[in-house]
Amino acid sequence: MKTLKSKYDVAIVGGGHNGLVAACYLAKAGMSVLVLERNDVLGGATLSRQVFPGVDARLSVYSYLVSLLPQKIIDDLDLKFQLRSRKTASWTPSFHDGKLRELLIQNNSSSANREAFAELTGSDKDYEGYLKLQELEESVTKAIWPGLISPMVSREELRSRLDKDTRIAWQALIEEPLGDLIEQHISDDLIRGLVFTDGRIGVSTYPHDPSLLQNKSFLYHIIGGGTGEWKVPVGGMGVLVEQLHKVAHATGNTTFQTNAKVIRIDNGARDSTVTFEHDEKEHQVDARFVLCNASAHVLNQLTDEKSVPLDKVVEGAGFKINMLLKKLPKLLSNRHTAEDTFSGTVHIDEGYQQMITSYQESMKGNIPTRPPGEIYCHTLTDDSILSHDLNQRGYHTLTFFGLDMPYRLFKKDNDRVRDEVLSRYLTGINQFLRDPIEDCLASDGNGDPCVEAMSAFDLEQKVHLPKGNIFHGGLSWPFAESDEEVGQWGVETKNPNIFLCGSAAKRGGAVSGIPGHNAAMKVMELSENNR
């Protein structure tokens, strides 16, 4: 183990990207920072690695696209981290009466998109509705996005800043079930499903869910960067981690300790004592402030606070598949090529009614008959994650994110159920291909197909997400939901010197760095006030 000091200004539990963002800000401000990571490498869910043995390809293992990372964080920390736009926004295929229906939406080509909508539906009506939805989304985005890295304001205060037209959008997107808005403006089932997808990434919900969970998920998927565009990280997601580590290390104020499992945090009147295991021995350090990049449930366990029992924790519902292909598959489509479609997001079995059916099946404890999901190909936008040899041979990656696969389905027999789910997803993909995706898979150094599947149960085991929930729990609105929260950063806990800095914080979730930034701002605010 590295030589540690007995006391630090800040101890950070978890070396995921949010913990590293916080470390960078605090270390650059001159504070001494200790980052404790229980795995053998930094990064958490923001990780790139050689997934398949003997194959020189570095995949973004868990998280894979970026939208919510503010440019201000990149600029403040001088991160050499590039995000690249995809030429295709999405391709959504389906069958009706045995005939293929498909919609390809391009980035920055309104005339082509209008034509594609008209060809699918026979009129401009749904395209006009689609544009109206985008207009509503844009107006709310302008009101919310800039404030995510500032102290929170109340719902009433934020709403009072809106003009009349934006208040209409606010009502539709924040006060009423998302299904109402979609059904009002879109009539075609395929397009309704395309729009609704963003309301259910990683969560179990449906269009008219009275909890408005679908609205919260939708909101976080459309506000990123003020445009809602999801971009490809050049070099893979691990480049972000490498850059953050480099910046924090260069300050000379940050100590990183991997293979360090924190087992207890004792909060004192001024300092906290963090106890962790390393090499089967217990070690302790004191810290003026402690930031937790793990979930609120984990933090409560570490501090002996009363917490929601694990069986009540909001379960994750995502399913991840990583693939390496020796060739792109040929499509059944006579209009579009695999290069066109897979460079954007490909929606599989994500029609509106189909997703409602899938949700209902999963809530009854069954694997959905036709589970929905979406795919994209990183290497069609950025081939730097593959070796020169693999690029020359025409290799490509495919990333698939499946919906409606709640943790409960896998708890008793994860291996068997995971294999069954993988088979159903591959069948879903194959219905739109001329050659099965299995025939396109590359082989690893052991001769095995290059495909890796992970359930919510696997995510819990590998990156310690309670019940595999990629948001660390329930999603929150991006504003204060009580008088007490007004003016807070959304990272506060019951302990005045211990703060959340990960997805469990208010305005957390996805690869954003926002909770890490906000936790650092909270610590610096307190430090300044105590001088």
Coordinates of C-alpha atoms in Angstrom, one line a residue:
M1 CA 0.0 0.0 0.0
K2 CA 1.1 3.6 -0.7
T3 CA 2.3 5.6 2.2
L4 CA -0.7 7.5 3.5
K5 CA -0.9 10.6 5.7
S6 CA -3.0 10.3 8.9
K7 CA -5.2 13.2 7.9
Y8 CA -6.5 14.7 4.6
D9 CA -8.7 17.7 3.9
V10 CA -11.0 15.5 1.8
A11 CA -11.5 11.7 1.5
I12 CA -13.4 10.5 -1.5
V13 CA -15.1 7.1 -1.3
G14 CA -15.2 5.7 -4.9
G15 CA -12.9 6.5 -7.8
G16 CA -15.6 6.8 -10.5
H17 CA -15.6 9.8 -12.8
N18 CA -17.7 11.9 -10.4
G19 CA -15.3 11.2 -7.5
L20 CA -12.4 12.1 -9.8
V21 CA -14.1 15.4 -10.9
A22 CA -14.4 16.4 -7.3
A23 CA -10.8 15.4 -6.6
C24 CA -9.6 17.6 -9.5
Y25 CA -11.5 20.7 -8.4
L26 CA -10.5 20.3 -4.7
A27 CA -6.8 19.4 -5.4
K28 CA -6.5 22.3 -7.8
A29 CA -7.8 24.5 -5.0
G30 CA -4.9 23.4 -2.8
M31 CA -6.7 20.8 -0.7
S32 CA -5.2 17.4 0.2
V33 CA -7.4 14.7 -1.3
L34 CA -7.4 10.9 -0.8
V35 CA -9.4 8.8 -3.3
L36 CA -10.3 5.3 -2.1
E37 CA -11.4 2.8 -4.8
R38 CA -12.4 -0.7 -3.9
N39 CA -11.7 -2.1 -7.4
D40 CA -8.2 -2.6 -8.8
V41 CA -8.6 0.3 -11.3
L42 CA -10.2 3.7 -11.2
G43 CA -13.2 4.6 -13.3
G44 CA -16.2 2.7 -11.8
A45 CA -18.8 2.5 -14.6
T46 CA -16.8 5.0 -16.7
L47 CA -14.3 2.4 -17.8
S48 CA -12.6 1.2 -21.0
R49 CA -10.8 -2.1 -21.2
Q50 CA -9.9 -5.0 -23.4
V51 CA -13.0 -6.9 -22.9
F52 CA -12.1 -9.9 -25.1
P53 CA -8.8 -11.7 -24.5
G54 CA -6.3 -11.6 -27.2
V55 CA -8.1 -8.9 -29.2
D56 CA -6.7 -5.4 -29.3
A57 CA -10.0 -3.5 -28.8
R58 CA -10.7 -1.2 -25.9
L59 CA -14.5 -1.0 -25.3
S60 CA -16.4 1.4 -23.1
V61 CA -17.5 -1.4 -20.8
Y62 CA -20.5 0.0 -19.0
S63 CA -21.4 3.6 -19.9
Y64 CA -20.8 4.5 -23.5
L65 CA -22.3 7.9 -24.8
V66 CA -22.0 11.4 -23.3
S67 CA -24.5 14.2 -23.2
L68 CA -24.7 15.6 -19.7
L69 CA -21.1 16.5 -19.1
P70 CA -21.0 20.3 -19.1
Q71 CA -18.4 22.0 -21.2
K72 CA -17.6 24.2 -18.2
I73 CA -16.2 21.1 -16.3
I74 CA -14.0 20.2 -19.4
D75 CA -12.8 23.8 -19.6
D76 CA -12.2 24.3 -15.8
L77 CA -10.1 21.2 -15.6
D78 CA -8.5 21.6 -19.0
L79 CA -9.5 18.0 -20.0
K80 CA -8.2 16.8 -23.3
F81 CA -11.5 15.0 -23.9
Q82 CA -13.2 15.1 -27.3
L83 CA -16.8 14.3 -28.1
R84 CA -17.9 13.6 -31.6
S85 CA -21.3 13.9 -33.2
R86 CA -22.8 10.9 -35.1
K87 CA -24.0 11.5 -38.7
T88 CA -27.2 9.5 -38.0
A89 CA -29.5 10.2 -35.0
S90 CA -31.5 7.0 -35.1
W91 CA -32.9 4.1 -37.2
T92 CA -36.2 2.5 -36.1
P93 CA -37.4 -0.6 -38.0
S94 CA -40.5 -2.7 -37.5
F95 CA -42.8 -5.1 -39.3
H96 CA -46.4 -4.4 -40.2
D97 CA -48.4 -7.1 -42.0
G98 CA -45.1 -8.8 -42.9
K99 CA -43.7 -5.6 -44.5
L100 CA -40.7 -3.7 -43.2
R101 CA -41.4 -0.2 -42.0
E102 CA -38.4 2.0 -41.1
L103 CA -37.5 5.5 -40.1
L104 CA -34.0 6.9 -40.4
I105 CA -33.5 10.3 -38.8
Q106 CA -30.3 12.2 -39.7
N107 CA -28.5 14.8 -37.6
N108 CA -28.8 18.2 -39.2
S109 CA -30.9 17.3 -42.2
S110 CA -34.5 18.5 -41.7
S111 CA -35.5 18.1 -45.4
A112 CA -34.4 14.4 -45.5
N113 CA -36.1 13.8 -42.1
R114 CA -39.4 15.4 -43.3
E115 CA -39.3 13.1 -46.4
A116 CA -38.6 10.1 -44.2
F117 CA -41.5 10.8 -41.9
A118 CA -43.8 11.4 -44.9
E119 CA -42.7 8.1 -46.6
L120 CA -43.4 6.2 -43.4
T121 CA -46.8 7.7 -42.4
G122 CA -48.1 9.2 -45.7
S123 CA -48.3 12.7 -44.5
D124 CA -46.4 15.5 -42.7
K125 CA -48.6 15.5 -39.6
D126 CA -46.4 13.3 -37.4
Y127 CA -43.3 15.2 -38.5
E128 CA -44.9 18.4 -37.5
G129 CA -45.8 16.9 -34.2
Y130 CA -42.3 15.6 -33.7
L131 CA -41.0 19.1 -34.4
K132 CA -43.4 20.5 -31.9
L133 CA -42.2 18.1 -29.3
Q134 CA -38.6 19.2 -30.0
E135 CA -39.7 22.8 -29.6
L136 CA -41.2 22.1 -26.2
E137 CA -38.1 20.2 -25.1
E138 CA -35.8 23.0 -26.2
S139 CA -37.7 25.6 -24.3
V140 CA -37.6 23.6 -21.0
T141 CA -33.9 22.7 -21.6
K142 CA -32.9 26.3 -21.8
A143 CA -34.5 26.9 -18.4
I144 CA -33.0 23.9 -16.7
W145 CA -29.6 23.0 -18.2
P146 CA -27.6 26.1 -17.2
G147 CA -28.6 25.7 -13.5
L148 CA -27.4 22.1 -13.0
I149 CA -24.0 23.3 -11.7
S150 CA -25.4 26.0 -9.4
P151 CA -27.3 25.8 -6.0
M152 CA -30.8 24.5 -6.4
V153 CA -33.8 26.8 -6.7
S154 CA -37.4 25.8 -6.0
R155 CA -39.9 24.5 -8.5
E156 CA -41.9 27.7 -8.1
E157 CA -38.8 29.9 -8.6
L158 CA -37.7 28.1 -11.7
R159 CA -41.2 28.1 -13.2
S160 CA -41.6 31.8 -12.4
R161 CA -38.7 32.6 -14.7
L162 CA -40.4 31.1 -17.7
D163 CA -42.4 33.0 -20.3
K164 CA -45.9 32.0 -21.3
D165 CA -44.9 29.6 -24.1
T166 CA -42.2 27.9 -21.9
R167 CA -44.7 27.4 -19.1
I168 CA -46.8 25.4 -21.5
A169 CA -43.8 23.2 -22.2
W170 CA -43.1 22.9 -18.5
Q171 CA -46.7 21.8 -17.8
A172 CA -46.5 19.1 -20.5
L173 CA -43.0 17.7 -19.6
I174 CA -42.9 18.1 -15.8
E175 CA -46.5 18.3 -14.4
E176 CA -48.3 15.7 -16.6
P177 CA -47.6 12.1 -17.7
L178 CA -45.3 12.0 -20.7
G179 CA -47.8 9.7 -22.5
D180 CA -50.3 12.6 -22.7
L181 CA -47.9 14.8 -24.6
I182 CA -46.7 12.0 -27.0
E183 CA -50.2 10.9 -27.8
Q184 CA -51.4 14.4 -28.4
H185 CA -48.7 15.2 -31.0
I186 CA -47.9 11.8 -32.6
S187 CA -50.2 9.2 -34.0
D188 CA -47.9 6.6 -35.5
D189 CA -47.0 3.8 -33.0
L190 CA -43.4 3.5 -34.2
I191 CA -42.7 7.2 -33.8
R192 CA -44.5 7.3 -30.5
G193 CA -42.1 4.6 -29.3
L194 CA -39.1 6.3 -30.7
V195 CA -39.9 9.4 -28.6
F196 CA -40.9 7.5 -25.5
T197 CA -37.6 5.5 -25.4
D198 CA -35.8 8.3 -23.6
G199 CA -38.3 8.1 -20.8
R200 CA -37.4 4.6 -19.7
I201 CA -33.6 4.1 -20.1
G202 CA -32.6 1.9 -17.1
V203 CA -35.9 2.3 -15.3
S204 CA -39.2 0.4 -15.2
T205 CA -42.0 2.6 -16.2
Y206 CA -44.8 3.3 -18.7
P207 CA -46.2 6.3 -20.5
H208 CA -49.0 7.2 -18.0
D209 CA -47.1 6.2 -14.8
P210 CA -48.6 8.6 -12.2
S211 CA -45.2 8.7 -10.4
L212 CA -43.8 10.6 -13.4
L213 CA -40.7 8.6 -13.3
Q214 CA -40.9 8.5 -17.1
N215 CA -40.8 12.3 -17.2
K216 CA -37.8 12.5 -15.0
S217 CA -35.9 10.0 -17.1
F218 CA -37.0 11.7 -20.3
L219 CA -35.8 15.1 -19.0
Y220 CA -32.3 13.9 -18.2
H221 CA -32.0 12.4 -21.7
I222 CA -33.1 15.6 -23.6
I223 CA -31.4 18.5 -21.7
G224 CA -27.7 17.5 -22.1
G225 CA -25.6 20.4 -23.5
G226 CA -28.7 22.4 -24.1
T227 CA -29.5 20.2 -27.1
G228 CA -30.0 16.7 -25.9
E229 CA -27.5 15.3 -28.3
W230 CA -25.6 12.1 -27.2
K231 CA -22.1 12.1 -28.5
V232 CA -19.3 9.5 -28.9
P233 CA -16.3 9.9 -26.6
V234 CA -13.2 9.7 -28.8
G235 CA -10.9 7.0 -27.6
G236 CA -13.6 5.5 -25.5
M237 CA -15.0 6.4 -22.1
G238 CA -11.8 5.5 -20.3
V239 CA -10.1 8.6 -21.8
L240 CA -12.2 10.7 -19.5
V241 CA -10.9 8.8 -16.5
E242 CA -7.3 9.0 -17.7
Q243 CA -7.6 12.7 -18.1
L244 CA -9.2 13.3 -14.7
H245 CA -6.5 11.1 -13.1
K246 CA -3.8 13.1 -14.9
V247 CA -5.2 16.4 -13.8
A248 CA -5.6 15.4 -10.2
H249 CA -2.2 13.7 -10.0
A250 CA -0.4 16.8 -11.5
T251 CA -1.5 18.9 -8.6
G252 CA 0.6 16.9 -6.2
N253 CA -2.3 17.1 -3.7
T254 CA -4.1 13.8 -4.6
T255 CA -3.4 10.3 -3.3
F256 CA -5.1 7.4 -5.1
Q257 CA -5.5 4.0 -3.3
T258 CA -7.1 1.2 -5.2
N259 CA -8.2 -2.2 -3.8
A260 CA -9.4 -0.2 -0.8
K261 CA -12.8 -1.2 0.5
V262 CA -14.3 1.4 2.9
I263 CA -16.1 -0.4 5.7
R264 CA -16.9 2.5 8.1
I265 CA -17.2 6.2 8.4
D266 CA -17.3 7.7 11.9
N267 CA -18.4 11.3 11.9
G268 CA -16.9 13.5 14.6
A269 CA -17.6 17.0 15.6
R270 CA -15.1 18.4 13.2
D271 CA -13.4 15.5 11.4
S272 CA -14.5 12.1 10.2
T273 CA -12.5 8.8 10.4
V274 CA -12.6 6.6 7.4
T275 CA -11.8 2.9 8.0
F276 CA -11.0 0.8 5.0
E277 CA -9.5 -2.6 4.2
H278 CA -6.5 -3.2 2.0
D279 CA -4.5 -6.4 1.8
E280 CA -6.7 -7.9 4.4
K281 CA -5.7 -5.3 6.9
E282 CA -7.7 -2.4 8.4
H283 CA -6.4 1.2 8.0
Q284 CA -7.8 4.5 9.2
V285 CA -7.4 8.1 8.0
D286 CA -9.1 11.3 9.3
A287 CA -10.6 13.8 6.9
R288 CA -12.2 17.2 7.3
F289 CA -14.8 16.3 4.7
V290 CA -15.9 13.0 3.2
L291 CA -17.4 12.6 -0.3
C292 CA -19.2 9.4 -1.2
N293 CA -19.3 8.4 -4.9
A294 CA -21.3 5.3 -4.0
S295 CA -25.1 5.2 -3.5
A296 CA -26.9 6.8 -0.6
H297 CA -27.8 3.3 0.6
V298 CA -24.1 2.3 0.8
L299 CA -23.3 5.6 2.6
N300 CA -26.0 5.0 5.2
Q301 CA -24.5 1.6 5.8
L302 CA -21.0 3.1 6.3
T303 CA -22.3 5.7 8.7
D304 CA -24.7 3.4 10.6
E305 CA -27.6 5.6 9.6
K306 CA -31.0 4.1 9.1
S307 CA -31.4 3.3 5.5
V308 CA -34.0 1.8 3.2
P309 CA -33.7 -2.0 3.4
L310 CA -32.0 -3.5 0.3
D311 CA -35.2 -5.2 -0.7
K312 CA -36.8 -1.7 -0.9
V313 CA -34.0 -0.2 -3.0
V314 CA -35.2 0.9 -6.5
E315 CA -34.0 -1.8 -8.8
G316 CA -32.2 -1.3 -12.1
A317 CA -33.8 -2.6 -15.3
G318 CA -31.0 -2.3 -17.9
F319 CA -29.1 -5.0 -19.7
K320 CA -25.8 -4.4 -21.4
I321 CA -24.3 -6.3 -24.3
N322 CA -20.8 -5.6 -25.8
M323 CA -19.9 -7.2 -29.1
L324 CA -17.0 -7.1 -31.5
L325 CA -17.8 -7.9 -35.1
K326 CA -15.5 -9.1 -37.9
K327 CA -17.9 -7.5 -40.3
L328 CA -21.1 -5.4 -40.2
P329 CA -24.3 -7.4 -40.9
K330 CA -26.3 -6.8 -44.0
L331 CA -29.8 -5.4 -43.4
L332 CA -33.1 -6.5 -44.8
S333 CA -33.6 -2.8 -45.7
N334 CA -33.3 -1.9 -49.3
R335 CA -33.0 1.8 -48.4
H336 CA -30.2 2.0 -45.9
T337 CA -26.9 0.4 -45.3
A338 CA -25.5 -0.9 -42.0
E339 CA -23.0 1.9 -42.1
D340 CA -25.8 4.5 -42.2
T341 CA -28.0 2.9 -39.5
F342 CA -25.6 1.6 -36.9
S343 CA -23.7 4.9 -36.8
G344 CA -26.8 6.2 -34.9
T345 CA -29.0 4.5 -32.4
V346 CA -30.9 1.5 -33.7
H347 CA -34.2 0.9 -31.9
I348 CA -35.2 -2.8 -31.7
D349 CA -38.8 -3.7 -30.7
E350 CA -39.4 -0.2 -29.4
G351 CA -42.8 0.5 -30.7
Y352 CA -45.1 2.3 -28.3
Q353 CA -47.5 -0.6 -27.6
Q354 CA -44.7 -3.2 -27.7
M355 CA -42.9 -1.3 -24.9
I356 CA -46.0 -1.2 -22.8
T357 CA -46.5 -4.9 -23.3
S358 CA -42.8 -5.6 -22.4
Y359 CA -43.1 -3.5 -19.3
Q360 CA -46.2 -5.4 -18.1
E361 CA -44.6 -8.8 -18.7
S362 CA -41.5 -7.8 -16.8
M363 CA -43.5 -6.5 -13.8
K364 CA -45.2 -9.9 -13.6
G365 CA -41.8 -11.5 -13.1
N366 CA -41.5 -12.8 -16.7
I367 CA -38.8 -12.2 -19.3
P368 CA -40.5 -10.1 -22.0
T369 CA -41.3 -12.1 -25.1
R370 CA -39.9 -9.4 -27.4
P371 CA -37.7 -7.2 -25.1
P372 CA -36.9 -3.7 -26.5
G373 CA -33.4 -2.3 -26.7
E374 CA -31.1 -0.1 -28.7
I375 CA -27.8 -0.5 -30.4
Y376 CA -25.0 1.7 -31.7
C377 CA -21.6 1.2 -33.3
H378 CA -18.8 3.3 -31.7
T379 CA -16.3 2.5 -34.4
L380 CA -18.3 4.0 -37.3
T381 CA -17.8 7.4 -35.6
D382 CA -14.5 6.8 -33.8
D383 CA -12.3 3.9 -34.8
S384 CA -9.4 4.8 -32.4
I385 CA -10.6 2.2 -29.9
L386 CA -9.4 -0.6 -32.3
S387 CA -5.9 -1.4 -33.3
H388 CA -4.7 -0.5 -36.8
D389 CA -4.9 -4.2 -37.8
L390 CA -8.5 -4.6 -36.7
N391 CA -9.5 -1.5 -38.5
Q392 CA -7.8 -2.7 -41.7
R393 CA -9.7 -6.0 -41.4
G394 CA -13.1 -4.2 -41.1
Y395 CA -13.8 -5.0 -37.5
H396 CA -16.4 -3.0 -35.6
T397 CA -17.9 -2.8 -32.1
L398 CA -21.6 -2.9 -31.2
T399 CA -23.1 -1.8 -27.9
F400 CA -26.6 -2.8 -27.0
F401 CA -28.6 -1.5 -24.1
G402 CA -31.7 -3.5 -23.2
L403 CA -34.8 -2.4 -21.4
D404 CA -37.3 -4.0 -19.1
M405 CA -34.8 -6.4 -17.4
P406 CA -35.3 -5.6 -13.7
Y407 CA -33.0 -7.0 -11.2
R408 CA -35.6 -9.4 -9.8
L409 CA -35.5 -11.5 -12.9
F410 CA -31.9 -12.5 -12.4
K411 CA -31.5 -12.7 -8.6
K412 CA -32.1 -16.5 -8.3
D413 CA -30.3 -17.8 -11.3
N414 CA -28.4 -15.1 -13.0
D415 CA -26.3 -17.2 -15.4
R416 CA -29.2 -19.1 -16.8
V417 CA -31.5 -16.1 -17.1
R418 CA -28.8 -13.9 -18.6
D419 CA -28.2 -16.4 -21.3
E420 CA -31.9 -16.6 -22.1
V421 CA -32.2 -12.8 -22.3
L422 CA -29.1 -12.6 -24.5
S423 CA -30.7 -15.1 -26.9
R424 CA -33.9 -13.1 -27.0
Y425 CA -32.1 -9.8 -27.7
L426 CA -30.0 -11.4 -30.5
T427 CA -33.2 -12.8 -32.0
G428 CA -34.7 -9.3 -31.9
I429 CA -31.7 -7.9 -33.8
N430 CA -31.7 -10.7 -36.3
Q431 CA -35.2 -10.1 -37.5
F432 CA -33.9 -7.1 -39.4
L433 CA -30.8 -8.7 -40.8
R434 CA -30.0 -10.8 -43.8
D435 CA -27.3 -12.7 -42.0
P436 CA -27.5 -13.5 -38.3
I437 CA -25.5 -11.3 -36.0
E438 CA -23.9 -14.5 -34.6
D439 CA -22.2 -15.0 -38.0
C440 CA -20.7 -11.6 -37.8
L441 CA -19.1 -12.0 -34.3
A442 CA -15.3 -12.0 -34.2
S443 CA -13.5 -14.7 -32.1
D444 CA -11.3 -13.9 -29.1
G445 CA -7.9 -15.4 -28.4
N446 CA -9.6 -18.6 -27.0
G447 CA -11.8 -19.0 -30.1
D448 CA -14.9 -17.9 -28.3
P449 CA -17.4 -15.4 -29.8
C450 CA -16.7 -11.8 -28.8
V451 CA -19.9 -11.1 -27.0
E452 CA -20.3 -10.0 -23.3
A453 CA -23.7 -9.7 -21.6
M454 CA -24.3 -8.1 -18.2
S455 CA -27.6 -8.0 -16.2
A456 CA -28.5 -5.6 -13.4
F457 CA -27.3 -8.4 -11.1
D458 CA -23.9 -8.4 -12.8
L459 CA -23.7 -4.6 -12.5
E460 CA -24.3 -4.9 -8.8
Q461 CA -21.4 -7.5 -8.5
K462 CA -18.9 -5.7 -10.8
V463 CA -19.4 -2.0 -10.1
H464 CA -21.4 -2.2 -6.9
L465 CA -24.6 -0.5 -8.1
P466 CA -27.3 -1.5 -5.6
K467 CA -29.7 -3.8 -7.5
G468 CA -27.9 -2.7 -10.7
N469 CA -29.5 0.7 -10.7
I470 CA -27.4 2.9 -12.9
F471 CA -28.9 6.0 -11.1
H472 CA -28.0 4.6 -7.6
G473 CA -31.7 4.8 -6.7
G474 CA -34.7 6.9 -7.6
L475 CA -34.4 9.8 -10.1
S476 CA -34.9 13.3 -8.7
W477 CA -36.2 16.4 -10.4
P478 CA -33.5 18.9 -11.3
F479 CA -34.8 21.5 -8.8
A480 CA -35.4 21.7 -5.1
E481 CA -38.4 19.7 -3.9
S482 CA -38.6 21.1 -0.4
D483 CA -37.9 24.5 1.3
E484 CA -34.9 22.9 3.0
E485 CA -33.3 22.0 -0.3
V486 CA -33.5 25.6 -1.7
G487 CA -29.9 27.0 -2.0
Q488 CA -28.3 23.6 -1.4
W489 CA -26.1 21.9 -4.0
G490 CA -28.1 18.6 -3.9
V491 CA -25.2 16.7 -2.3
E492 CA -26.0 17.3 1.3
T493 CA -26.6 14.5 3.9
K494 CA -27.7 14.3 7.5
N495 CA -24.0 14.7 8.5
P496 CA -22.7 18.3 7.9
N497 CA -19.3 17.2 6.7
I498 CA -20.2 14.2 4.6
F499 CA -21.6 14.6 1.1
L500 CA -22.8 12.6 -1.9
C501 CA -20.7 13.2 -5.1
G502 CA -22.2 10.5 -7.4
S503 CA -25.4 9.5 -9.1
A504 CA -27.3 9.4 -5.8
A505 CA -27.0 13.2 -5.4
K506 CA -29.7 15.4 -6.7
R507 CA -29.2 16.0 -10.4
G508 CA -27.0 12.9 -10.6
G509 CA -27.0 10.1 -13.1
A510 CA -25.2 9.3 -16.3
V511 CA -21.7 10.5 -17.2
S512 CA -22.0 14.1 -16.3
G513 CA -19.5 15.0 -13.6
I514 CA -22.2 17.3 -12.2
P515 CA -22.5 15.7 -8.8
G516 CA -18.7 15.7 -8.5
H517 CA -18.5 19.4 -9.4
N518 CA -21.4 20.3 -7.0
A519 CA -19.9 18.3 -4.1
A520 CA -16.5 20.1 -4.6
M521 CA -18.3 23.5 -4.7
K522 CA -20.1 22.6 -1.4
V523 CA -16.8 21.8 0.2
M524 CA -15.1 24.9 -1.0
E525 CA -18.1 27.0 0.1
L526 CA -17.8 25.6 3.6
S527 CA -14.1 25.9 3.7
E528 CA -14.3 29.6 2.7
N529 CA -17.0 30.3 5.3
N530 CA -14.9 28.7 8.0
R531 CA -11.8 30.8 7.4

